[in-house]
Every structure is written in C-alpha cells, then in structure tokens.
Coordinates of C-alpha atoms and ligand atoms in Angstrom, one line a residue:
M1 CA 50.0 21.0 -7.5
L2 CA 47.1 22.8 -9.4
E3 CA 48.4 26.1 -8.2
G4 CA 46.4 28.9 -9.8
K5 CA 44.2 26.7 -11.9
K6 CA 40.7 27.7 -11.9
F7 CA 37.9 25.1 -11.7
F8 CA 34.0 25.0 -12.1
I9 CA 31.7 22.2 -10.8
H10 CA 28.3 21.3 -11.9
T11 CA 26.2 18.9 -9.8
F12 CA 23.3 16.7 -10.8
G13 CA 21.3 14.6 -8.4
C14 CA 21.0 13.9 -4.6
Q15 CA 22.5 15.0 -1.6
M16 CA 25.1 12.5 -1.8
N17 CA 26.4 13.8 -5.0
L18 CA 26.2 17.3 -3.4
N19 CA 28.4 16.0 -0.7
N20 CA 30.9 14.2 -3.2
S21 CA 31.1 17.5 -4.9
E22 CA 32.1 19.2 -1.6
Q23 CA 34.7 16.6 -1.3
V24 CA 36.1 17.1 -4.7
T25 CA 36.1 21.0 -4.0
S26 CA 38.1 20.3 -0.9
I27 CA 40.7 18.2 -2.6
L28 CA 41.3 20.7 -5.5
L29 CA 41.3 23.5 -3.1
A30 CA 44.1 21.7 -1.1
E31 CA 46.1 21.4 -4.3
G32 CA 46.0 25.3 -4.7
A33 CA 43.4 25.5 -7.3
S34 CA 40.5 28.2 -7.0
Q35 CA 36.6 27.5 -7.6
V36 CA 34.9 29.8 -10.2
D37 CA 31.1 30.3 -10.6
S38 CA 30.7 29.5 -14.3
P39 CA 32.0 27.1 -16.5
E40 CA 33.2 30.1 -18.9
E41 CA 36.1 30.9 -16.2
G42 CA 36.9 27.3 -15.6
E43 CA 40.1 25.8 -16.8
I44 CA 38.8 22.6 -15.4
I45 CA 35.2 21.7 -15.8
L46 CA 34.0 18.9 -13.6
I47 CA 30.5 17.6 -13.8
N48 CA 29.2 15.2 -11.1
T49 CA 26.6 13.0 -12.7
C50 CA 23.5 11.1 -11.8
A51 CA 22.2 7.8 -13.5
V52 CA 19.3 7.1 -11.1
R53 CA 16.6 8.1 -13.9
E54 CA 16.8 8.2 -17.7
K55 CA 15.6 11.8 -17.6
S56 CA 18.7 12.9 -15.6
V57 CA 21.1 11.1 -18.1
E58 CA 19.4 13.1 -20.9
K59 CA 19.8 16.3 -19.2
L60 CA 23.6 15.4 -18.7
F61 CA 24.0 14.6 -22.2
S62 CA 22.6 17.7 -23.4
Y63 CA 24.9 19.6 -20.9
L64 CA 27.9 17.7 -22.1
G65 CA 27.0 18.6 -25.7
R66 CA 26.9 22.4 -24.7
L67 CA 30.6 21.9 -23.2
K68 CA 32.0 21.1 -26.6
E69 CA 32.4 24.8 -27.4
H70 CA 34.4 25.3 -24.2
K71 CA 36.8 22.7 -25.0
T72 CA 37.3 24.2 -28.9
R73 CA 37.6 27.9 -27.6
R74 CA 39.2 27.7 -24.4
R75 CA 40.8 24.3 -24.3
S76 CA 39.3 23.6 -20.8
V77 CA 39.9 20.2 -19.3
I78 CA 36.6 18.4 -18.9
V79 CA 35.9 15.8 -16.2
C80 CA 32.9 13.6 -15.8
L81 CA 32.4 12.3 -12.3
G82 CA 29.6 10.3 -10.7
C83 CA 27.3 7.4 -11.2
V84 CA 27.1 8.1 -15.1
A85 CA 30.7 8.1 -15.3
Q86 CA 30.9 4.7 -13.6
L87 CA 28.1 3.1 -15.5
Y88 CA 29.0 4.4 -19.2
R89 CA 32.7 4.7 -18.7
E90 CA 34.3 4.1 -22.3
K91 CA 30.9 4.8 -23.9
L92 CA 31.0 8.3 -22.7
L93 CA 34.4 8.9 -24.1
S94 CA 33.5 7.7 -27.4
R95 CA 30.3 9.6 -27.5
F96 CA 31.9 12.8 -26.3
P97 CA 35.5 12.6 -27.5
Y98 CA 36.4 15.9 -26.0
L99 CA 35.9 14.6 -22.6
D100 CA 39.3 14.3 -20.9
L101 CA 38.6 12.2 -17.9
V102 CA 35.9 9.9 -16.8
V103 CA 36.2 9.1 -12.9
G104 CA 33.8 7.0 -10.9
P105 CA 32.8 7.6 -7.3
G106 CA 35.6 5.5 -5.6
H107 CA 38.4 7.6 -7.2
Y108 CA 38.0 11.3 -6.3
Q109 CA 41.2 11.2 -4.1
E110 CA 43.2 10.3 -7.3
L111 CA 41.9 13.7 -9.0
P112 CA 44.9 15.7 -8.6
L113 CA 47.3 12.9 -9.9
L114 CA 45.0 12.3 -12.9
L115 CA 44.6 16.0 -13.8
H116 CA 48.5 16.2 -13.8
N117 CA 48.5 13.7 -16.4
T118 CA 45.7 14.7 -18.5
P119 CA 46.1 16.7 -21.5
G120 CA 45.4 14.6 -24.6
L121 CA 45.0 11.5 -22.7
P122 CA 41.3 10.3 -22.5
A123 CA 40.9 8.0 -19.5
A124 CA 38.3 6.1 -17.5
V125 CA 39.0 5.3 -13.9
T126 CA 36.1 3.4 -12.7
H127 CA 37.4 0.1 -11.2
W128 CA 35.5 -1.2 -7.9
T129 CA 36.9 -0.2 -4.4
K130 CA 36.1 -2.3 -1.5
D131 CA 37.3 -0.2 1.3
W132 CA 36.0 3.0 2.7
V133 CA 37.9 5.9 1.3
E134 CA 38.1 9.0 3.6
L135 CA 37.6 12.4 1.9
P136 CA 37.4 15.2 4.3
V137 CA 35.3 18.2 3.5
K138 CA 37.0 22.0 4.3
P139 CA 34.2 24.2 5.7
V140 CA 34.8 26.6 3.0
A141 CA 33.8 24.0 0.3
R142 CA 30.3 23.5 1.8
E143 CA 27.2 24.7 0.5
S144 CA 26.0 25.9 3.8
Q145 CA 27.5 27.6 6.7
V146 CA 25.3 26.1 9.3
S147 CA 23.8 22.7 7.8
A148 CA 26.3 20.0 6.7
Y149 CA 26.1 16.7 5.0
V150 CA 28.2 13.9 6.6
T151 CA 28.3 10.7 4.6
V152 CA 28.4 7.5 6.8
M153 CA 27.9 4.9 4.3
E154 CA 28.2 4.4 0.5
G155 CA 26.9 1.7 -1.9
C156 CA 23.9 -0.5 -1.6
D157 CA 23.4 -4.4 -1.2
N158 CA 19.5 -4.4 -1.9
F159 CA 19.2 -4.8 -5.7
C160 CA 15.6 -3.2 -6.1
T161 CA 14.8 -4.5 -9.4
F162 CA 14.5 -0.9 -10.9
C163 CA 17.6 0.5 -9.3
V164 CA 21.0 1.2 -10.8
V165 CA 22.7 2.2 -7.6
P166 CA 24.4 -1.1 -6.8
F167 CA 25.9 -1.0 -10.3
T168 CA 27.1 2.6 -9.7
R169 CA 28.0 2.9 -6.3
G170 CA 29.1 -0.9 -5.6
R171 CA 28.4 -2.8 -2.5
E172 CA 27.7 -1.4 1.1
K173 CA 30.9 0.2 2.7
Y174 CA 30.7 1.9 6.1
R175 CA 32.8 4.7 7.4
P176 CA 34.3 4.2 10.9
L177 CA 32.3 5.9 13.7
R178 CA 35.4 7.5 15.0
S179 CA 36.2 9.4 11.9
I180 CA 32.4 10.5 11.6
M181 CA 32.5 11.9 15.1
E182 CA 35.9 13.9 14.3
E183 CA 34.1 15.3 11.4
V184 CA 30.9 16.2 13.4
R185 CA 33.2 17.7 16.3
Q186 CA 35.0 20.0 13.7
L187 CA 31.7 21.1 12.2
A188 CA 30.5 22.0 15.5
E189 CA 33.5 24.1 16.2
S190 CA 33.0 25.9 13.0
D191 CA 29.5 26.8 14.0
F192 CA 27.4 24.2 12.1
V193 CA 24.5 23.4 13.9
E194 CA 22.5 20.7 11.9
I195 CA 24.2 17.4 10.6
Q196 CA 22.4 15.2 7.8
L197 CA 23.8 11.9 7.9
L198 CA 24.0 10.3 4.3
G199 CA 24.0 7.0 2.8
Q200 CA 22.2 5.1 0.1
N201 CA 20.8 2.9 3.0
V202 CA 21.7 4.5 6.4
N203 CA 19.7 2.1 8.5
S204 CA 22.1 -0.7 7.8
Y205 CA 25.0 1.3 9.1
R206 CA 27.5 -0.5 11.2
D207 CA 30.8 0.8 12.6
P208 CA 33.3 -1.4 10.9
E209 CA 35.4 -1.3 14.2
S210 CA 32.8 -1.6 17.0
G211 CA 29.7 -2.8 15.3
A212 CA 27.7 0.1 16.6
G213 CA 24.6 1.0 14.4
L214 CA 22.9 4.3 13.6
A215 CA 21.0 4.6 16.8
E216 CA 24.6 4.6 18.7
L217 CA 26.0 6.9 16.2
M218 CA 23.3 9.4 16.7
E219 CA 23.6 9.2 20.6
K220 CA 27.2 10.2 20.5
M221 CA 26.3 13.0 18.2
A222 CA 23.7 14.2 20.5
E223 CA 26.6 14.8 23.1
V224 CA 28.1 17.5 21.1
S225 CA 26.6 20.5 22.5
R226 CA 26.5 22.9 19.5
I227 CA 24.7 20.6 17.2
E228 CA 21.0 20.9 17.7
W229 CA 19.3 19.0 14.8
I230 CA 20.3 15.6 13.6
R231 CA 18.6 14.1 10.4
F232 CA 19.5 11.0 8.1
L233 CA 18.7 9.6 4.9
T234 CA 18.0 7.4 3.0
S235 CA 16.2 4.7 5.2
H236 CA 15.1 1.6 3.8
P237 CA 11.6 0.5 5.2
K238 CA 12.8 -3.3 5.5
N239 CA 15.7 -2.2 7.7
F240 CA 13.9 0.5 9.5
S241 CA 13.6 -1.2 13.1
Y242 CA 11.2 -0.2 16.3
E243 CA 14.5 0.3 18.1
L244 CA 15.3 3.1 15.6
A245 CA 12.0 4.7 15.8
L246 CA 12.5 4.6 19.6
A247 CA 15.8 6.0 19.5
M248 CA 14.5 8.8 17.2
A249 CA 11.6 9.5 19.8
S250 CA 14.0 9.6 22.9
N251 CA 16.9 11.6 21.3
R252 CA 15.4 15.1 21.3
K253 CA 18.2 16.3 18.8
V254 CA 16.9 13.9 16.1
C255 CA 14.5 15.8 14.0
H256 CA 10.9 14.4 14.0
Q257 CA 11.3 14.0 10.3
L258 CA 11.8 10.8 8.2
H259 CA 12.1 10.3 4.5
L260 CA 11.0 6.5 4.1
P261 CA 10.6 5.5 0.4
V262 CA 7.7 3.4 -0.2
Q263 CA 8.1 3.2 -3.9
S264 CA 4.4 1.6 -4.3
G265 CA 1.4 1.0 -2.3
S266 CA 0.6 -2.2 -3.6
S267 CA 2.4 -5.6 -2.1
Q268 CA 2.4 -7.2 -5.5
V269 CA 4.5 -4.5 -7.0
L270 CA 6.8 -4.1 -4.0
T271 CA 7.4 -8.1 -4.3
R272 CA 8.4 -7.3 -8.0
M273 CA 10.5 -4.4 -7.0
N274 CA 12.5 -6.7 -4.7
R275 CA 11.7 -4.2 -1.8
N276 CA 11.3 -7.2 0.8
Y277 CA 8.4 -5.4 2.7
S278 CA 4.7 -5.4 2.2
R279 CA 2.1 -2.4 2.3
E280 CA 1.2 -3.8 5.6
D281 CA 4.7 -3.9 6.9
Y282 CA 5.3 -0.3 5.6
L283 CA 2.0 1.1 7.3
E284 CA 2.8 -0.8 10.7
K285 CA 6.1 1.1 10.7
I286 CA 4.2 4.4 9.8
G287 CA 2.0 3.4 13.0
W288 CA 5.1 3.1 15.3
L289 CA 6.4 6.3 14.3
K290 CA 3.2 8.3 14.5
S291 CA 2.4 6.7 17.8
L292 CA 5.9 7.5 19.3
M293 CA 6.2 11.0 17.6
P294 CA 2.5 12.6 16.9
D295 CA 4.4 15.5 15.2
I296 CA 6.6 13.4 12.8
S297 CA 6.9 14.8 9.4
L298 CA 7.1 12.1 6.8
S299 CA 8.1 12.1 3.0
T300 CA 8.5 9.3 0.6
D301 CA 9.5 8.2 -3.1
I302 CA 7.0 6.8 -5.4
I303 CA 7.4 5.2 -8.7
V304 CA 4.2 4.9 -11.0
G305 CA 4.1 2.6 -14.0
F306 CA 6.3 0.0 -12.8
P307 CA 5.9 -3.0 -15.1
G308 CA 2.9 -4.9 -14.6
E309 CA 1.3 -2.2 -12.4
T310 CA -2.5 -2.4 -12.7
E311 CA -5.1 0.2 -12.1
D312 CA -5.9 -1.6 -8.7
D313 CA -2.2 -1.4 -7.6
F314 CA -2.2 2.4 -8.4
S315 CA -5.4 2.8 -6.4
Q316 CA -3.5 1.1 -3.5
T317 CA -0.7 3.7 -4.0
L318 CA -3.3 6.5 -3.9
E319 CA -4.9 5.1 -0.8
L320 CA -1.8 4.8 1.1
V321 CA -0.7 8.4 0.1
E322 CA -4.0 9.5 1.6
Q323 CA -3.7 7.4 4.8
V324 CA -0.2 8.5 5.7
R325 CA -0.5 12.2 4.7
F326 CA 3.2 12.7 3.8
T327 CA 4.6 16.2 4.0
N328 CA 6.1 15.7 0.8
I329 CA 6.6 12.9 -2.1
F330 CA 9.2 12.7 -4.9
S331 CA 7.2 10.8 -7.5
F332 CA 8.5 9.5 -10.8
R333 CA 7.6 7.7 -13.8
Y334 CA 9.1 4.3 -14.2
S335 CA 12.0 4.2 -16.9
P336 CA 14.1 1.2 -17.2
R337 CA 17.7 1.5 -16.0
P338 CA 20.8 -0.5 -17.7
L339 CA 21.8 -3.6 -16.0
T340 CA 18.8 -3.7 -13.7
R341 CA 16.2 -6.9 -13.6
A342 CA 13.4 -5.0 -14.3
A343 CA 15.1 -3.5 -17.6
R344 CA 14.7 -7.2 -18.9
W345 CA 10.8 -7.2 -18.4
N346 CA 8.3 -5.9 -20.6
D347 CA 7.8 -2.1 -20.0
D348 CA 3.9 -2.6 -20.4
V349 CA 2.3 0.3 -18.8
P350 CA 1.9 2.8 -21.9
E351 CA 3.7 6.1 -21.5
E352 CA 0.3 8.0 -21.4
V353 CA -0.9 5.9 -18.8
K354 CA 2.1 6.6 -16.6
I355 CA 1.5 10.3 -17.2
E356 CA -1.9 10.3 -16.1
R357 CA -1.0 8.2 -13.0
L358 CA 1.7 10.8 -12.0
I359 CA -0.6 13.6 -12.7
E360 CA -3.3 12.0 -10.4
L361 CA -0.8 11.1 -7.6
Q362 CA 0.8 14.6 -7.6
K363 CA -2.8 16.5 -7.8
R364 CA -3.8 14.5 -4.6
Q365 CA -0.4 15.0 -2.8
K366 CA -0.8 18.7 -3.7
E367 CA -4.1 18.9 -1.9
I368 CA -2.7 16.9 1.1
Q369 CA 0.1 19.4 1.4
L370 CA -2.1 22.5 1.2
K371 CA -4.0 21.1 4.0
L372 CA -1.0 20.3 6.1
N373 CA 0.5 23.6 5.5
Q374 CA -2.6 25.6 6.2
E375 CA -3.0 23.7 9.7
A376 CA 0.5 25.1 10.5
V377 CA -0.8 28.9 10.2
G378 CA -0.5 30.6 13.5
Q379 CA 2.2 28.2 15.1
K380 CA 5.5 29.6 16.0
Q381 CA 8.2 27.2 14.5
K382 CA 11.9 26.8 15.1
V383 CA 13.5 27.5 11.6
L384 CA 17.1 27.1 10.6
A385 CA 17.6 30.3 8.5
L386 CA 19.8 29.8 5.5
G387 CA 19.8 33.0 3.6
R388 CA 17.9 35.2 1.5
S389 CA 15.2 33.7 -0.6
K390 CA 15.6 33.6 -4.4
K391 CA 13.5 36.9 -4.8
G392 CA 15.7 38.6 -2.0
N393 CA 13.0 40.3 -0.1
L394 CA 12.4 37.4 2.4
Y395 CA 14.7 35.1 4.2
T396 CA 14.3 31.3 3.7
G397 CA 14.9 28.3 6.0
R398 CA 13.8 24.9 7.0
N399 CA 11.6 24.1 9.9
E400 CA 12.1 20.7 11.9
A401 CA 9.7 19.0 9.4
Y402 CA 12.3 20.0 6.6
Q403 CA 9.7 22.1 5.1
V404 CA 10.6 25.4 3.3
V405 CA 9.7 28.5 5.3
N406 CA 9.9 31.9 3.5
F407 CA 9.7 34.7 6.2
S408 CA 10.1 38.5 6.8
S409 CA 12.5 40.2 9.1
S410 CA 12.9 43.8 10.0
R411 CA 16.5 43.1 10.8
E412 CA 19.6 41.7 8.9
L413 CA 19.7 37.9 9.7
S414 CA 22.9 35.7 9.8
P415 CA 22.3 31.7 8.9
G416 CA 21.2 30.1 12.2
F417 CA 18.1 29.3 14.4
V418 CA 15.2 31.7 14.7
E419 CA 11.7 31.6 15.6
V420 CA 9.0 32.2 13.0
K421 CA 5.5 32.8 13.3
I422 CA 3.8 31.0 10.4
T423 CA 1.3 33.4 8.6
G424 CA 0.1 31.3 5.6
G425 CA 1.0 28.1 3.7
G426 CA 1.0 27.3 0.0
A427 CA 1.3 23.7 -1.2
Y428 CA 5.1 23.7 -1.5
S429 CA 6.3 26.0 1.3
L430 CA 5.4 28.1 4.4
K431 CA 5.3 31.8 4.9
G432 CA 6.0 33.6 8.0
E433 CA 7.3 36.4 10.0
L434 CA 10.3 36.7 12.2
S435 CA 9.0 36.5 15.9
S436 CA 12.0 36.5 18.0
Ligands
SF4_501 S1 17.6 0.3 -1.5 FE1 17.0 -0.3 -3.6 S2 16.3 1.9 -4.4 FE2 17.6 2.3 -2.6 S3 19.9 2.4 -3.5 FE3 19.5 0.3 -2.7 S4 18.9 -0.7 -4.6 FE4 18.4 1.4 -4.9

C-alpha cells in the first residue's frame, strides 16, 4: 500500500497519454495515495512522456533537469513513464541518475509493487507485453466530469517511415468489446455524456472475442441512453472504409467530426512515408464523408519538410488544404526520430525552408479557419460546457465539430449540454452567449 503518500503527475503529449495518466492516477488512489497539484508537494513525482517529436523530448529533458532540485531537497521518488521511457530506457537513467524508475506503457499495473521496492534502486521496466492489459479509470481520476476518454486499442502495425510509435507502443492490441461496454455503461451511470474512443489506429479495431469492428462497437454504445456524443481518434486514411463513413452518418450519436491525418498532399511523399494511400485516395474518402455528412468538421495532421519534399510537393499540400477546408490542422516540421526508416535518409530540406513552409501552411489554414468560424455567426449550436474559461468571466466548451466555444451566461452553469448562440468567431475559437 502507498497509504498517505502524496503523488504528482505531469503529462506530456496526446489524449492517449492523458488517458494513461488517468489510469495511473486510479491505480495510485486505489493504493491509498493522494494526488497533489504541484511537484513541490509530491513525495512521488511521475512524468508521463511523449516521444513523437524531437521538440517534446527536448521539453521533457529540460523538465527532468529542473526536478533534480526536488530530489536533493525533498528526496522525492521520481518516475518516468510513457513513450520516452520505453524508447530511451537505461539512457535516461544514466543521463538523469536521480530518476528512480523508468516504466514503459505496458507496465503501469506494476507501479505499486515497483514503488514499494524503489528507494535507491534505479530500475527500467520496459519489456514488451503481447496481451491487452486492463486498467480501469476511477471517475474521480478523470480530467472532466462529463467527457471521458476510453482506450480501445493500443500500438500500431503500420510503420510509417517517420513515426516512432510502433517502437514505443509495440504492435496492435485490442481491448475486448465487453470490457469497453462495461466502462461506457459505468460512465453513463456517473453522468458522463460524451465518450472519445482512443487508439493509435482505431479503424483497425477488432474485438478479440467476436471480431466486431469499430462501427459495431459504436452501434452498441449508441444504445446506452445517457451517452449523447461519440467520437473516435486516431483514424488512418488507409483503413477508413465507406462502411465506416456510412456508420457515422447513420448513427446520430456519432459526432459529424473526424480527425483524418493526411500528413502530405503529395502522393510521392505519401509513398515515401509508407502511408499506403495516395492524394487521390484521401480526397475520395473526403468526398464520401462530405456527401454523406455535409456538415462534417474535418481536422488533420501535416508534416512539412519530409526528406525529399520539393516545392511542388509542398504546393500540392497547400492545394489539398484549400480544397478540403479543414476546421483545424496540427502541423509540424519534420524531425528524424530514432529507429525509424526515414531517420536513415538524408534530412535534405534545409531548416529555414521547413520553417518557411510551416509558416505559409499555417497562414493559409488560419485564413480558412477564420472564414469557417465567421460563417457560424448567428447559428444556435449544441455545446458541451466544460467549465469556466481561463479568464474566468466566460464559460468554455466544445461544439459537435470539436471547436472551442467561449460563451457568456447570466446564470451559474454545471458541466453539461447547453445551447449557445454564436456571436463571433476568431481563427481558433467561437464566441457566443447562452440561449437556453
Ligand atoms: S499509423 Fe503511422 S503515424 Fe500513426 S501511429 Fe502508426 S506508424 Fe505512427
């Protein structure tokens, strides 16, 4: 037991990492430990890490550097979790000798035991696990009281040439549908109204017991009466089928919103990325989605400056962005990641060209977003209110398109669904007032 121990957890990275941190929090709370809000108060400090980009690893290293003081002054136990833990293992322990534990994503259920045996015993626990490991999340450990992440699969078999995930999360493992449904029903009983299904490649989900796919899973979830919105990410365009688009369109609880990472608008670059679809394939799928759901909101990921990317390749990316009119994009400069195929190639796009392309892409996208958001002015939208905005005088929430909506209300609101009249739109969020 960790009775009375105070722990602090800091999370870098994506929604999967956030959900993993919720799982770790649940495990430690069940052992009698209590969560605190700052590393200064923590007897155990856990850092959940992201290795997807070089920049996130650099940020982590500087964060770990700052924790040295806690070790010397407070003798806190410092634990590194997640993808960087899996990737760098002993290297982390030798660069930061004050780290007590390095634990990969397949071993969080072992944390209580590892923490008991810790002081003075540096250890890396990162060997691969083949089977699905069930890690339930307590409602109290969740970030939100109304919207919940539910992980349905883990790992990736795709080996895109730029991506480190298959080396940090391992091969694909699927969670049994019955255990997903058990969690969804419990969430509904605890007043959660939105479920976001998570996995590195959710389209390839298969129930290991019945073989049911993502569409069948969402159909079952839609039968749970209190759940009103269902979303899923991340989708791989290669596995995104017409049947799934139809299932989205015919199941009204599935939000008309999709994150479909294109990565590049050039088929030549896509081939070198090992994405297994062409620009035309991607646009065809966008065509299905828009004809089945004219109001669909689409977002994507784009890498600029991939090895060999020419001006013409980049222009094709800009054209694709103009054509699709994404509600949001997550765009990055290419950086080589350890163990990946592309890391062995000449990183031949000069850094200043990568920066120029990224600025150009983001400028165009900002214009598109501004136009889209201004078109929404005057609409009444269903919004899932999540709490007060950072400035405190407004509420903040998300609409079905997963856009941030900041709005005023003359009465005190609890998290939940409301109707908001949109009164303004900047490039990154909408503004409005409560209308119901
Ligand atoms: S599909 Fe490609 S980019 Fe996505 S996690 Fe798998 S290897 Fe990485």
